[in-house]
Every structure is written in structure tokens, then in C-alpha cells.
JSON list of C-alpha atoms and ligand atoms in Angstrom, two decimals:
[
{"chain": "A", "resi": 1, "resn": "MET", "atom": "CA", "xyz": [0.00, 0.00, 0.00]},
{"chain": "A", "resi": 2, "resn": "LYS", "atom": "CA", "xyz": [1.35, 3.39, -0.88]},
{"chain": "A", "resi": 3, "resn": "SER", "atom": "CA", "xyz": [1.77, 6.04, 1.79]},
{"chain": "A", "resi": 4, "resn": "GLU", "atom": "CA", "xyz": [-0.75, 8.84, 1.40]},
{"chain": "A", "resi": 5, "resn": "TYR", "atom": "CA", "xyz": [1.59, 11.38, 2.81]},
{"chain": "A", "resi": 6, "resn": "VAL", "atom": "CA", "xyz": [2.71, 13.81, 0.17]},
{"chain": "A", "resi": 7, "resn": "LEU", "atom": "CA", "xyz": [6.03, 15.58, 0.75]},
{"chain": "A", "resi": 8, "resn": "PRO", "atom": "CA", "xyz": [6.29, 19.28, -0.22]},
{"chain": "A", "resi": 9, "resn": "TRP", "atom": "CA", "xyz": [7.32, 19.65, -3.88]},
{"chain": "A", "resi": 10, "resn": "PHE", "atom": "CA", "xyz": [8.21, 22.70, -5.84]},
{"chain": "A", "resi": 11, "resn": "LYS", "atom": "CA", "xyz": [5.22, 24.54, -7.23]},
{"chain": "A", "resi": 12, "resn": "GLY", "atom": "CA", "xyz": [3.01, 21.71, -5.97]},
{"chain": "A", "resi": 13, "resn": "GLU", "atom": "CA", "xyz": [-0.71, 22.64, -5.81]},
{"chain": "A", "resi": 14, "resn": "GLY", "atom": "CA", "xyz": [-1.24, 20.55, -2.74]},
{"chain": "A", "resi": 15, "resn": "TYR", "atom": "CA", "xyz": [0.82, 18.43, -0.31]},
{"chain": "A", "resi": 16, "resn": "HIS", "atom": "CA", "xyz": [1.05, 17.75, 3.43]},
{"chain": "A", "resi": 17, "resn": "CYS", "atom": "CA", "xyz": [2.12, 21.06, 4.93]},
{"chain": "A", "resi": 18, "resn": "PRO", "atom": "CA", "xyz": [5.42, 20.83, 6.88]},
{"chain": "A", "resi": 19, "resn": "HIS", "atom": "CA", "xyz": [3.92, 23.23, 9.47]},
{"chain": "A", "resi": 20, "resn": "CYS", "atom": "CA", "xyz": [0.44, 21.93, 10.23]},
{"chain": "A", "resi": 21, "resn": "GLY", "atom": "CA", "xyz": [0.77, 18.45, 8.73]},
{"chain": "A", "resi": 22, "resn": "VAL", "atom": "CA", "xyz": [-2.54, 18.74, 6.90]},
{"chain": "A", "resi": 23, "resn": "PHE", "atom": "CA", "xyz": [-2.90, 18.01, 3.17]},
{"chain": "A", "resi": 24, "resn": "ALA", "atom": "CA", "xyz": [-3.65, 21.49, 1.93]},
{"chain": "A", "resi": 25, "resn": "HIS", "atom": "CA", "xyz": [-3.68, 23.65, -1.16]},
{"chain": "A", "resi": 26, "resn": "GLN", "atom": "CA", "xyz": [-0.55, 25.82, -1.53]},
{"chain": "A", "resi": 27, "resn": "HIS", "atom": "CA", "xyz": [-0.21, 29.32, -2.99]},
{"chain": "A", "resi": 28, "resn": "TRP", "atom": "CA", "xyz": [2.95, 30.21, -4.78]},
{"chain": "A", "resi": 29, "resn": "TYR", "atom": "CA", "xyz": [4.84, 33.48, -5.15]},
{"chain": "A", "resi": 30, "resn": "ASP", "atom": "CA", "xyz": [8.03, 34.21, -6.99]},
{"chain": "A", "resi": 31, "resn": "VAL", "atom": "CA", "xyz": [10.14, 36.83, -5.21]},
{"chain": "A", "resi": 32, "resn": "THR", "atom": "CA", "xyz": [11.91, 39.47, -7.22]},
{"chain": "A", "resi": 33, "resn": "LEU", "atom": "CA", "xyz": [14.76, 41.05, -5.37]},
{"chain": "A", "resi": 34, "resn": "GLU", "atom": "CA", "xyz": [15.28, 44.71, -6.11]},
{"chain": "A", "resi": 35, "resn": "ASP", "atom": "CA", "xyz": [17.96, 47.05, -5.01]},
{"chain": "A", "resi": 36, "resn": "ASP", "atom": "CA", "xyz": [16.41, 49.77, -2.88]},
{"chain": "A", "resi": 37, "resn": "SER", "atom": "CA", "xyz": [18.82, 52.39, -4.22]},
{"chain": "A", "resi": 38, "resn": "GLU", "atom": "CA", "xyz": [18.22, 54.32, -7.36]},
{"chain": "A", "resi": 39, "resn": "LYS", "atom": "CA", "xyz": [20.34, 52.04, -9.44]},
{"chain": "A", "resi": 40, "resn": "GLY", "atom": "CA", "xyz": [17.59, 49.52, -9.99]},
{"chain": "A", "resi": 41, "resn": "THR", "atom": "CA", "xyz": [19.88, 46.53, -10.05]},
{"chain": "A", "resi": 42, "resn": "SER", "atom": "CA", "xyz": [18.56, 43.04, -9.48]},
{"chain": "A", "resi": 43, "resn": "ILE", "atom": "CA", "xyz": [20.15, 39.81, -8.39]},
{"chain": "A", "resi": 44, "resn": "ALA", "atom": "CA", "xyz": [20.82, 37.60, -11.43]},
{"chain": "A", "resi": 45, "resn": "GLY", "atom": "CA", "xyz": [19.81, 34.03, -11.24]},
{"chain": "A", "resi": 46, "resn": "ALA", "atom": "CA", "xyz": [18.36, 34.05, -7.75]},
{"chain": "A", "resi": 47, "resn": "VAL", "atom": "CA", "xyz": [15.19, 32.09, -7.90]},
{"chain": "A", "resi": 48, "resn": "LEU", "atom": "CA", "xyz": [13.47, 32.64, -4.58]},
{"chain": "A", "resi": 49, "resn": "SER", "atom": "CA", "xyz": [9.96, 31.42, -4.12]},
{"chain": "A", "resi": 50, "resn": "VAL", "atom": "CA", "xyz": [7.49, 31.38, -1.28]},
{"chain": "A", "resi": 51, "resn": "SER", "atom": "CA", "xyz": [4.65, 28.99, -0.70]},
{"chain": "A", "resi": 52, "resn": "THR", "atom": "CA", "xyz": [1.85, 29.53, 1.77]},
{"chain": "A", "resi": 53, "resn": "CYS", "atom": "CA", "xyz": [-0.46, 26.93, 3.20]},
{"chain": "A", "resi": 54, "resn": "GLU", "atom": "CA", "xyz": [-4.12, 27.58, 2.70]},
{"chain": "A", "resi": 55, "resn": "LYS", "atom": "CA", "xyz": [-4.93, 25.72, 5.96]},
{"chain": "A", "resi": 56, "resn": "CYS", "atom": "CA", "xyz": [-2.49, 27.37, 8.46]},
{"chain": "A", "resi": 57, "resn": "SER", "atom": "CA", "xyz": [-1.23, 30.35, 6.42]},
{"chain": "A", "resi": 58, "resn": "ASN", "atom": "CA", "xyz": [2.39, 29.59, 7.37]},
{"chain": "A", "resi": 59, "resn": "PHE", "atom": "CA", "xyz": [4.97, 29.96, 4.67]},
{"chain": "A", "resi": 60, "resn": "ALA", "atom": "CA", "xyz": [7.86, 28.01, 3.28]},
{"chain": "A", "resi": 61, "resn": "LEU", "atom": "CA", "xyz": [10.95, 29.37, 1.51]},
{"chain": "A", "resi": 62, "resn": "TRP", "atom": "CA", "xyz": [12.36, 27.73, -1.66]},
{"chain": "A", "resi": 63, "resn": "ILE", "atom": "CA", "xyz": [15.56, 28.48, -3.51]},
{"chain": "A", "resi": 64, "resn": "ASP", "atom": "CA", "xyz": [16.07, 27.06, -7.01]},
{"chain": "A", "resi": 65, "resn": "GLY", "atom": "CA", "xyz": [13.24, 24.65, -6.46]},
{"chain": "A", "resi": 66, "resn": "ASN", "atom": "CA", "xyz": [14.48, 23.34, -3.06]},
{"chain": "A", "resi": 67, "resn": "ILE", "atom": "CA", "xyz": [12.69, 23.90, 0.21]},
{"chain": "A", "resi": 68, "resn": "ILE", "atom": "CA", "xyz": [15.02, 25.57, 2.72]},
{"chain": "A", "resi": 69, "resn": "TYR", "atom": "CA", "xyz": [12.52, 26.50, 5.39]},
{"chain": "A", "resi": 70, "resn": "PRO", "atom": "CA", "xyz": [11.03, 24.81, 7.39]},
{"chain": "A", "resi": 71, "resn": "VAL", "atom": "CA", "xyz": [13.73, 22.22, 7.78]},
{"chain": "A", "resi": 72, "resn": "SER", "atom": "CA", "xyz": [11.27, 19.38, 8.34]},
{"chain": "A", "resi": 73, "resn": "GLY", "atom": "CA", "xyz": [10.17, 19.80, 4.76]},
{"chain": "A", "resi": 74, "resn": "LYS", "atom": "CA", "xyz": [13.56, 18.40, 3.76]},
{"chain": "A", "resi": 75, "resn": "ALA", "atom": "CA", "xyz": [13.33, 15.30, 5.92]},
{"chain": "A", "resi": 76, "resn": "PRO", "atom": "CA", "xyz": [12.37, 12.15, 4.10]},
{"chain": "A", "resi": 77, "resn": "LEU", "atom": "CA", "xyz": [9.45, 9.95, 5.07]},
{"chain": "A", "resi": 78, "resn": "PRO", "atom": "CA", "xyz": [10.14, 6.49, 6.54]},
{"chain": "A", "resi": 79, "resn": "LEU", "atom": "CA", "xyz": [10.16, 3.73, 4.00]},
{"chain": "A", "resi": 80, "resn": "GLU", "atom": "CA", "xyz": [7.13, 1.43, 4.09]},
{"chain": "A", "resi": 81, "resn": "ASP", "atom": "CA", "xyz": [9.20, -1.54, 5.14]},
{"chain": "A", "resi": 82, "resn": "MET", "atom": "CA", "xyz": [10.55, 0.16, 8.24]},
{"chain": "A", "resi": 83, "resn": "PRO", "atom": "CA", "xyz": [9.56, -1.82, 11.32]},
{"chain": "A", "resi": 84, "resn": "GLY", "atom": "CA", "xyz": [6.77, -0.21, 13.33]},
{"chain": "A", "resi": 85, "resn": "GLU", "atom": "CA", "xyz": [8.49, 0.81, 16.47]},
{"chain": "A", "resi": 86, "resn": "ILE", "atom": "CA", "xyz": [11.38, 2.35, 14.52]},
{"chain": "A", "resi": 87, "resn": "LYS", "atom": "CA", "xyz": [8.99, 4.08, 12.16]},
{"chain": "A", "resi": 88, "resn": "LYS", "atom": "CA", "xyz": [7.26, 5.69, 15.18]},
{"chain": "A", "resi": 89, "resn": "GLU", "atom": "CA", "xyz": [10.41, 7.25, 16.44]},
{"chain": "A", "resi": 90, "resn": "PHE", "atom": "CA", "xyz": [11.38, 8.36, 12.91]},
{"chain": "A", "resi": 91, "resn": "LEU", "atom": "CA", "xyz": [8.09, 10.18, 12.52]},
{"chain": "A", "resi": 92, "resn": "GLU", "atom": "CA", "xyz": [8.35, 11.72, 15.97]},
{"chain": "A", "resi": 93, "resn": "ALA", "atom": "CA", "xyz": [11.87, 12.99, 15.05]},
{"chain": "A", "resi": 94, "resn": "ARG", "atom": "CA", "xyz": [10.41, 14.52, 11.88]},
{"chain": "A", "resi": 95, "resn": "SER", "atom": "CA", "xyz": [7.71, 16.30, 13.84]},
{"chain": "A", "resi": 96, "resn": "ILE", "atom": "CA", "xyz": [10.21, 17.97, 16.23]},
{"chain": "A", "resi": 97, "resn": "LEU", "atom": "CA", "xyz": [13.02, 18.64, 13.77]},
{"chain": "A", "resi": 98, "resn": "ASP", "atom": "CA", "xyz": [12.28, 22.34, 13.42]},
{"chain": "A", "resi": 99, "resn": "ALA", "atom": "CA", "xyz": [11.78, 22.99, 17.07]},
{"chain": "A", "resi": 100, "resn": "SER", "atom": "CA", "xyz": [14.75, 20.98, 18.23]},
{"chain": "A", "resi": 101, "resn": "PRO", "atom": "CA", "xyz": [17.22, 19.33, 15.83]},
{"chain": "A", "resi": 102, "resn": "ARG", "atom": "CA", "xyz": [19.11, 18.02, 18.79]},
{"chain": "A", "resi": 103, "resn": "SER", "atom": "CA", "xyz": [16.09, 16.18, 20.17]},
{"chain": "A", "resi": 104, "resn": "ALA", "atom": "CA", "xyz": [15.29, 14.86, 16.73]},
{"chain": "A", "resi": 105, "resn": "THR", "atom": "CA", "xyz": [18.89, 13.56, 16.41]},
{"chain": "A", "resi": 106, "resn": "ALA", "atom": "CA", "xyz": [18.68, 11.83, 19.83]},
{"chain": "A", "resi": 107, "resn": "LEU", "atom": "CA", "xyz": [15.47, 10.09, 18.71]},
{"chain": "A", "resi": 108, "resn": "LEU", "atom": "CA", "xyz": [16.96, 9.08, 15.41]},
{"chain": "A", "resi": 109, "resn": "ARG", "atom": "CA", "xyz": [20.08, 7.56, 17.02]},
{"chain": "A", "resi": 110, "resn": "SER", "atom": "CA", "xyz": [17.72, 5.52, 19.18]},
{"chain": "A", "resi": 111, "resn": "ALA", "atom": "CA", "xyz": [15.68, 4.47, 16.08]},
{"chain": "A", "resi": 112, "resn": "LEU", "atom": "CA", "xyz": [18.82, 3.57, 14.13]},
{"chain": "A", "resi": 113, "resn": "GLU", "atom": "CA", "xyz": [20.28, 1.54, 17.04]},
{"chain": "A", "resi": 114, "resn": "LYS", "atom": "CA", "xyz": [17.00, -0.35, 17.29]},
{"chain": "A", "resi": 115, "resn": "LEU", "atom": "CA", "xyz": [17.02, -1.01, 13.56]},
{"chain": "A", "resi": 116, "resn": "ILE", "atom": "CA", "xyz": [20.60, -2.30, 13.67]},
{"chain": "A", "resi": 117, "resn": "SER", "atom": "CA", "xyz": [19.91, -4.61, 16.62]},
{"chain": "A", "resi": 118, "resn": "HIS", "atom": "CA", "xyz": [16.62, -5.71, 15.03]},
{"chain": "A", "resi": 119, "resn": "LEU", "atom": "CA", "xyz": [18.47, -6.74, 11.86]},
{"chain": "A", "resi": 120, "resn": "GLY", "atom": "CA", "xyz": [21.79, -7.82, 13.32]},
{"chain": "A", "resi": 121, "resn": "GLU", "atom": "CA", "xyz": [20.35, -10.06, 16.03]},
{"chain": "A", "resi": 122, "resn": "LYS", "atom": "CA", "xyz": [23.36, -9.51, 18.36]},
{"chain": "A", "resi": 123, "resn": "GLU", "atom": "CA", "xyz": [23.77, -7.66, 21.67]},
{"chain": "A", "resi": 124, "resn": "ASP", "atom": "CA", "xyz": [26.64, -5.40, 20.74]},
{"chain": "A", "resi": 125, "resn": "VAL", "atom": "CA", "xyz": [26.31, -2.70, 18.10]},
{"chain": "A", "resi": 126, "resn": "ILE", "atom": "CA", "xyz": [29.74, -3.43, 16.60]},
{"chain": "A", "resi": 127, "resn": "ASP", "atom": "CA", "xyz": [28.93, -7.17, 16.38]},
{"chain": "A", "resi": 128, "resn": "ASN", "atom": "CA", "xyz": [25.66, -6.30, 14.70]},
{"chain": "A", "resi": 129, "resn": "ILE", "atom": "CA", "xyz": [27.38, -4.13, 12.16]},
{"chain": "A", "resi": 130, "resn": "GLU", "atom": "CA", "xyz": [29.85, -6.95, 11.41]},
{"chain": "A", "resi": 131, "resn": "ASN", "atom": "CA", "xyz": [26.90, -9.32, 10.99]},
{"chain": "A", "resi": 132, "resn": "LEU", "atom": "CA", "xyz": [25.15, -6.88, 8.69]},
{"chain": "A", "resi": 133, "resn": "LYS", "atom": "CA", "xyz": [28.23, -6.50, 6.55]},
{"chain": "A", "resi": 134, "resn": "ASN", "atom": "CA", "xyz": [28.29, -10.22, 6.03]},
{"chain": "A", "resi": 135, "resn": "ARG", "atom": "CA", "xyz": [24.72, -9.94, 4.84]},
{"chain": "A", "resi": 136, "resn": "GLY", "atom": "CA", "xyz": [25.45, -7.32, 2.22]},
{"chain": "A", "resi": 137, "resn": "LEU", "atom": "CA", "xyz": [25.52, -4.03, 3.99]},
{"chain": "A", "resi": 138, "resn": "ASP", "atom": "CA", "xyz": [28.32, -1.99, 2.30]},
{"chain": "A", "resi": 139, "resn": "ALA", "atom": "CA", "xyz": [31.39, -1.42, 4.51]},
{"chain": "A", "resi": 140, "resn": "LYS", "atom": "CA", "xyz": [30.92, 2.32, 3.82]},
{"chain": "A", "resi": 141, "resn": "PHE", "atom": "CA", "xyz": [27.97, 2.24, 6.27]},
{"chain": "A", "resi": 142, "resn": "GLN", "atom": "CA", "xyz": [30.46, 1.72, 9.03]},
{"chain": "A", "resi": 143, "resn": "GLN", "atom": "CA", "xyz": [32.16, 4.93, 8.05]},
{"chain": "A", "resi": 144, "resn": "ALA", "atom": "CA", "xyz": [28.79, 6.67, 7.92]},
{"chain": "A", "resi": 145, "resn": "LEU", "atom": "CA", "xyz": [27.92, 5.42, 11.38]},
{"chain": "A", "resi": 146, "resn": "HIS", "atom": "CA", "xyz": [31.22, 6.77, 12.61]},
{"chain": "A", "resi": 147, "resn": "SER", "atom": "CA", "xyz": [30.57, 10.16, 11.15]},
{"chain": "A", "resi": 148, "resn": "VAL", "atom": "CA", "xyz": [27.14, 10.47, 12.84]},
{"chain": "A", "resi": 149, "resn": "ARG", "atom": "CA", "xyz": [28.81, 9.22, 16.05]},
{"chain": "A", "resi": 150, "resn": "MET", "atom": "CA", "xyz": [26.78, 6.04, 16.36]},
{"chain": "A", "resi": 151, "resn": "ILE", "atom": "CA", "xyz": [30.04, 4.13, 16.81]},
{"chain": "A", "resi": 152, "resn": "GLY", "atom": "CA", "xyz": [33.63, 4.89, 17.60]},
{"chain": "A", "resi": 153, "resn": "GLU", "atom": "CA", "xyz": [35.25, 7.07, 20.26]},
{"chain": "A", "resi": 154, "resn": "GLU", "atom": "CA", "xyz": [33.02, 10.03, 19.60]},
{"chain": "A", "resi": 155, "resn": "ALA", "atom": "CA", "xyz": [29.89, 7.92, 19.91]},
{"chain": "A", "resi": 156, "resn": "VAL", "atom": "CA", "xyz": [26.87, 9.49, 21.57]},
{"chain": "A", "resi": 157, "resn": "ASN", "atom": "CA", "xyz": [24.47, 7.27, 23.45]},
{"chain": "A", "resi": 158, "resn": "PRO", "atom": "CA", "xyz": [21.16, 6.80, 21.69]},
{"chain": "A", "resi": 159, "resn": "GLY", "atom": "CA", "xyz": [18.65, 9.11, 23.27]},
{"chain": "A", "resi": 160, "resn": "GLN", "atom": "CA", "xyz": [21.25, 11.38, 24.68]},
{"chain": "A", "resi": 161, "resn": "ILE", "atom": "CA", "xyz": [21.08, 14.99, 23.65]},
{"chain": "A", "resi": 162, "resn": "ASP", "atom": "CA", "xyz": [24.35, 16.23, 22.29]},
{"chain": "A", "resi": 163, "resn": "PRO", "atom": "CA", "xyz": [24.88, 20.00, 21.97]},
{"chain": "A", "resi": 164, "resn": "GLY", "atom": "CA", "xyz": [27.01, 19.47, 18.81]},
{"chain": "A", "resi": 165, "resn": "ASP", "atom": "CA", "xyz": [24.10, 18.02, 16.85]},
{"chain": "A", "resi": 166, "resn": "ASP", "atom": "CA", "xyz": [22.38, 20.02, 14.22]},
{"chain": "A", "resi": 167, "resn": "GLU", "atom": "CA", "xyz": [19.93, 19.82, 11.40]},
{"chain": "A", "resi": 168, "resn": "ASP", "atom": "CA", "xyz": [22.56, 18.40, 9.05]},
{"chain": "A", "resi": 169, "resn": "THR", "atom": "CA", "xyz": [23.22, 15.52, 11.42]},
{"chain": "A", "resi": 170, "resn": "ALA", "atom": "CA", "xyz": [19.53, 14.86, 11.72]},
{"chain": "A", "resi": 171, "resn": "LEU", "atom": "CA", "xyz": [19.09, 14.85, 7.96]},
{"chain": "A", "resi": 172, "resn": "ILE", "atom": "CA", "xyz": [21.93, 12.38, 7.53]},
{"chain": "A", "resi": 173, "resn": "LEU", "atom": "CA", "xyz": [20.38, 10.10, 10.19]},
{"chain": "A", "resi": 174, "resn": "PHE", "atom": "CA", "xyz": [16.96, 10.14, 8.50]},
{"chain": "A", "resi": 175, "resn": "ASN", "atom": "CA", "xyz": [18.53, 9.15, 5.20]},
{"chain": "A", "resi": 176, "resn": "LEU", "atom": "CA", "xyz": [20.86, 6.59, 6.72]},
{"chain": "A", "resi": 177, "resn": "THR", "atom": "CA", "xyz": [18.00, 4.85, 8.50]},
{"chain": "A", "resi": 178, "resn": "ASN", "atom": "CA", "xyz": [16.00, 4.66, 5.26]},
{"chain": "A", "resi": 179, "resn": "LEU", "atom": "CA", "xyz": [19.06, 3.46, 3.35]},
{"chain": "A", "resi": 180, "resn": "ILE", "atom": "CA", "xyz": [19.57, 0.55, 5.75]},
{"chain": "A", "resi": 181, "resn": "VAL", "atom": "CA", "xyz": [15.89, -0.43, 5.54]},
{"chain": "A", "resi": 182, "resn": "ASP", "atom": "CA", "xyz": [16.13, -0.30, 1.73]},
{"chain": "A", "resi": 183, "resn": "THR", "atom": "CA", "xyz": [19.31, -2.35, 1.53]},
{"chain": "A", "resi": 184, "resn": "LEU", "atom": "CA", "xyz": [18.49, -5.01, 4.14]},
{"chain": "A", "resi": 185, "resn": "ILE", "atom": "CA", "xyz": [14.68, -5.23, 4.03]},
{"chain": "A", "resi": 186, "resn": "THR", "atom": "CA", "xyz": [13.17, -3.88, 0.85]},
{"chain": "A", "resi": 187, "resn": "GLN", "atom": "CA", "xyz": [15.66, -5.05, -1.75]},
{"chain": "A", "resi": 188, "resn": "PRO", "atom": "CA", "xyz": [15.93, -8.62, -0.44]},
{"chain": "A", "resi": 189, "resn": "ARG", "atom": "CA", "xyz": [12.10, -8.78, -0.27]},
{"chain": "A", "resi": 190, "resn": "MET", "atom": "CA", "xyz": [11.85, -7.59, -3.90]},
{"chain": "A", "resi": 191, "resn": "VAL", "atom": "CA", "xyz": [14.46, -10.06, -5.05]},
{"chain": "A", "resi": 192, "resn": "ASP", "atom": "CA", "xyz": [12.50, -12.91, -3.36]},
{"chain": "A", "resi": 193, "resn": "GLU", "atom": "CA", "xyz": [9.36, -11.68, -5.12]},
{"chain": "A", "resi": 194, "resn": "ILE", "atom": "CA", "xyz": [10.98, -11.72, -8.46]},
{"chain": "A", "resi": 195, "resn": "LEU", "atom": "CA", "xyz": [12.55, -15.17, -7.91]},
{"chain": "A", "resi": 196, "resn": "GLU", "atom": "CA", "xyz": [9.24, -16.60, -6.91]},
{"chain": "A", "resi": 197, "resn": "LYS", "atom": "CA", "xyz": [7.77, -15.63, -10.25]},
{"chain": "A", "resi": 198, "resn": "LEU", "atom": "CA", "xyz": [10.51, -17.29, -12.29]},
{"chain": "A", "resi": 199, "resn": "PRO", "atom": "CA", "xyz": [9.31, -20.51, -13.96]},
{"chain": "A", "resi": 200, "resn": "GLY", "atom": "CA", "xyz": [12.28, -22.46, -12.59]},
{"chain": "A", "resi": 201, "resn": "SER", "atom": "CA", "xyz": [11.32, -21.61, -9.05]},
{"chain": "A", "resi": 202, "resn": "LYS", "atom": "CA", "xyz": [8.08, -23.58, -8.99]},
{"chain": "A", "resi": 203, "resn": "LYS", "atom": "CA", "xyz": [7.91, -25.99, -6.18]},
{"chain": "A", "resi": 204, "resn": "LYS", "atom": "CA", "xyz": [8.89, -29.53, -7.13]},
{"chain": "B", "resi": 301, "resn": "ZN", "atom": "ZN1", "xyz": [-0.30, 24.28, 7.02]}
]
């Protein structure tokens, strides 16, 4: 079943508003930047647009077709195959991203750790990552987990709020969580579905 949640898209007539969360009609404005001196210069190539939500009247800012405000508009939705408890924390992190990127990051580290232990079936996070590598998770993920301080000397405990965390860290964690779900849940499931349809795979 397809998710009915529609992410904000450039010049979209309607989507789920990143402020009020309601599917609503959006009004669009292109902003022309003019010099307030007498020279009448304008900024070349700057494409600044504003959308406003018909439901809550809040606005979003877009540059060159990308939403830059509010930040939650940039966060992806959880993939459908994401296990329920992890999905819940993922969505909660999305809902608080604008108010507190640090809290969102703490929630996402918790969700990601749960996902890794759910898939890796071991106690220790490092053992789990080794296990997942053997099952096809690219070794680069380890580096990614280092950089978001899930593992290594700079690791932050899941759920712990770290003053160094920001929106960028949160956005990386959203994408990393989805990427792991895609690699280790969705793709193997799709391969199984394809193999089942092959003539040679019929039960003997
Ligand atoms: Zn709204």
C-alpha cells in the first residue's frame, strides 16, 4: 500500500504542509529582489519562491526549487518496510526537527540503534554491524555510522542529547535509516518476489 503522505514539492498545488501536517492547497509566489537604491539593479539568477499553506497560512521558502524553510520539509518519510517501533520514532523525530534538531537527532540515534539490533540479532552494536556487513551491507555504512557518532570514540548514546548536533546531522540520520531499511529489508524482499515468479522456481 502506498503512503498517502505527500512531501512538499516545488510549485506543488497541494501536499502535506510541513507546518500543520494537513494536506492543503498551496499558494505560490516568486520573489523578485530589487535594489532599494536608485540604481535599479537586481540579483541575477536568484530564484526565490514562497509557498503559503491555505490551511494554516504559514509560509515556506524555496531556493532554486528546493525547500530551505522549514527544515522538516527536507526530511524524508520513513520507507514502508521500516519496522513499526522504529517508524514511530522516525516520525516523531520529523515532527520535532524544526523546534529541536538535537532532540530529533537523539530520537533518530535511538531508532537507528533499534534497527541495527533488530536486523543484526546481536547484543553489541559493533557485532551487529559486522553481522550486517556479512549480509550485504556496504562497508561504507560503518564509516557513515562513525561520522554520525553512532560508533567509535566520539559515539553518543542513543537518546542522549548532544549539543553538537544540528539539522545536518539529523538529515543524515533520516537518510541513513532509510538506506539501511532499503538495503536489508526492501531489496531482499523484492528479489525474493522476483525469484518466486521465475518458472524455474516452481515447487517440485
Ligand atoms: Zn499548514
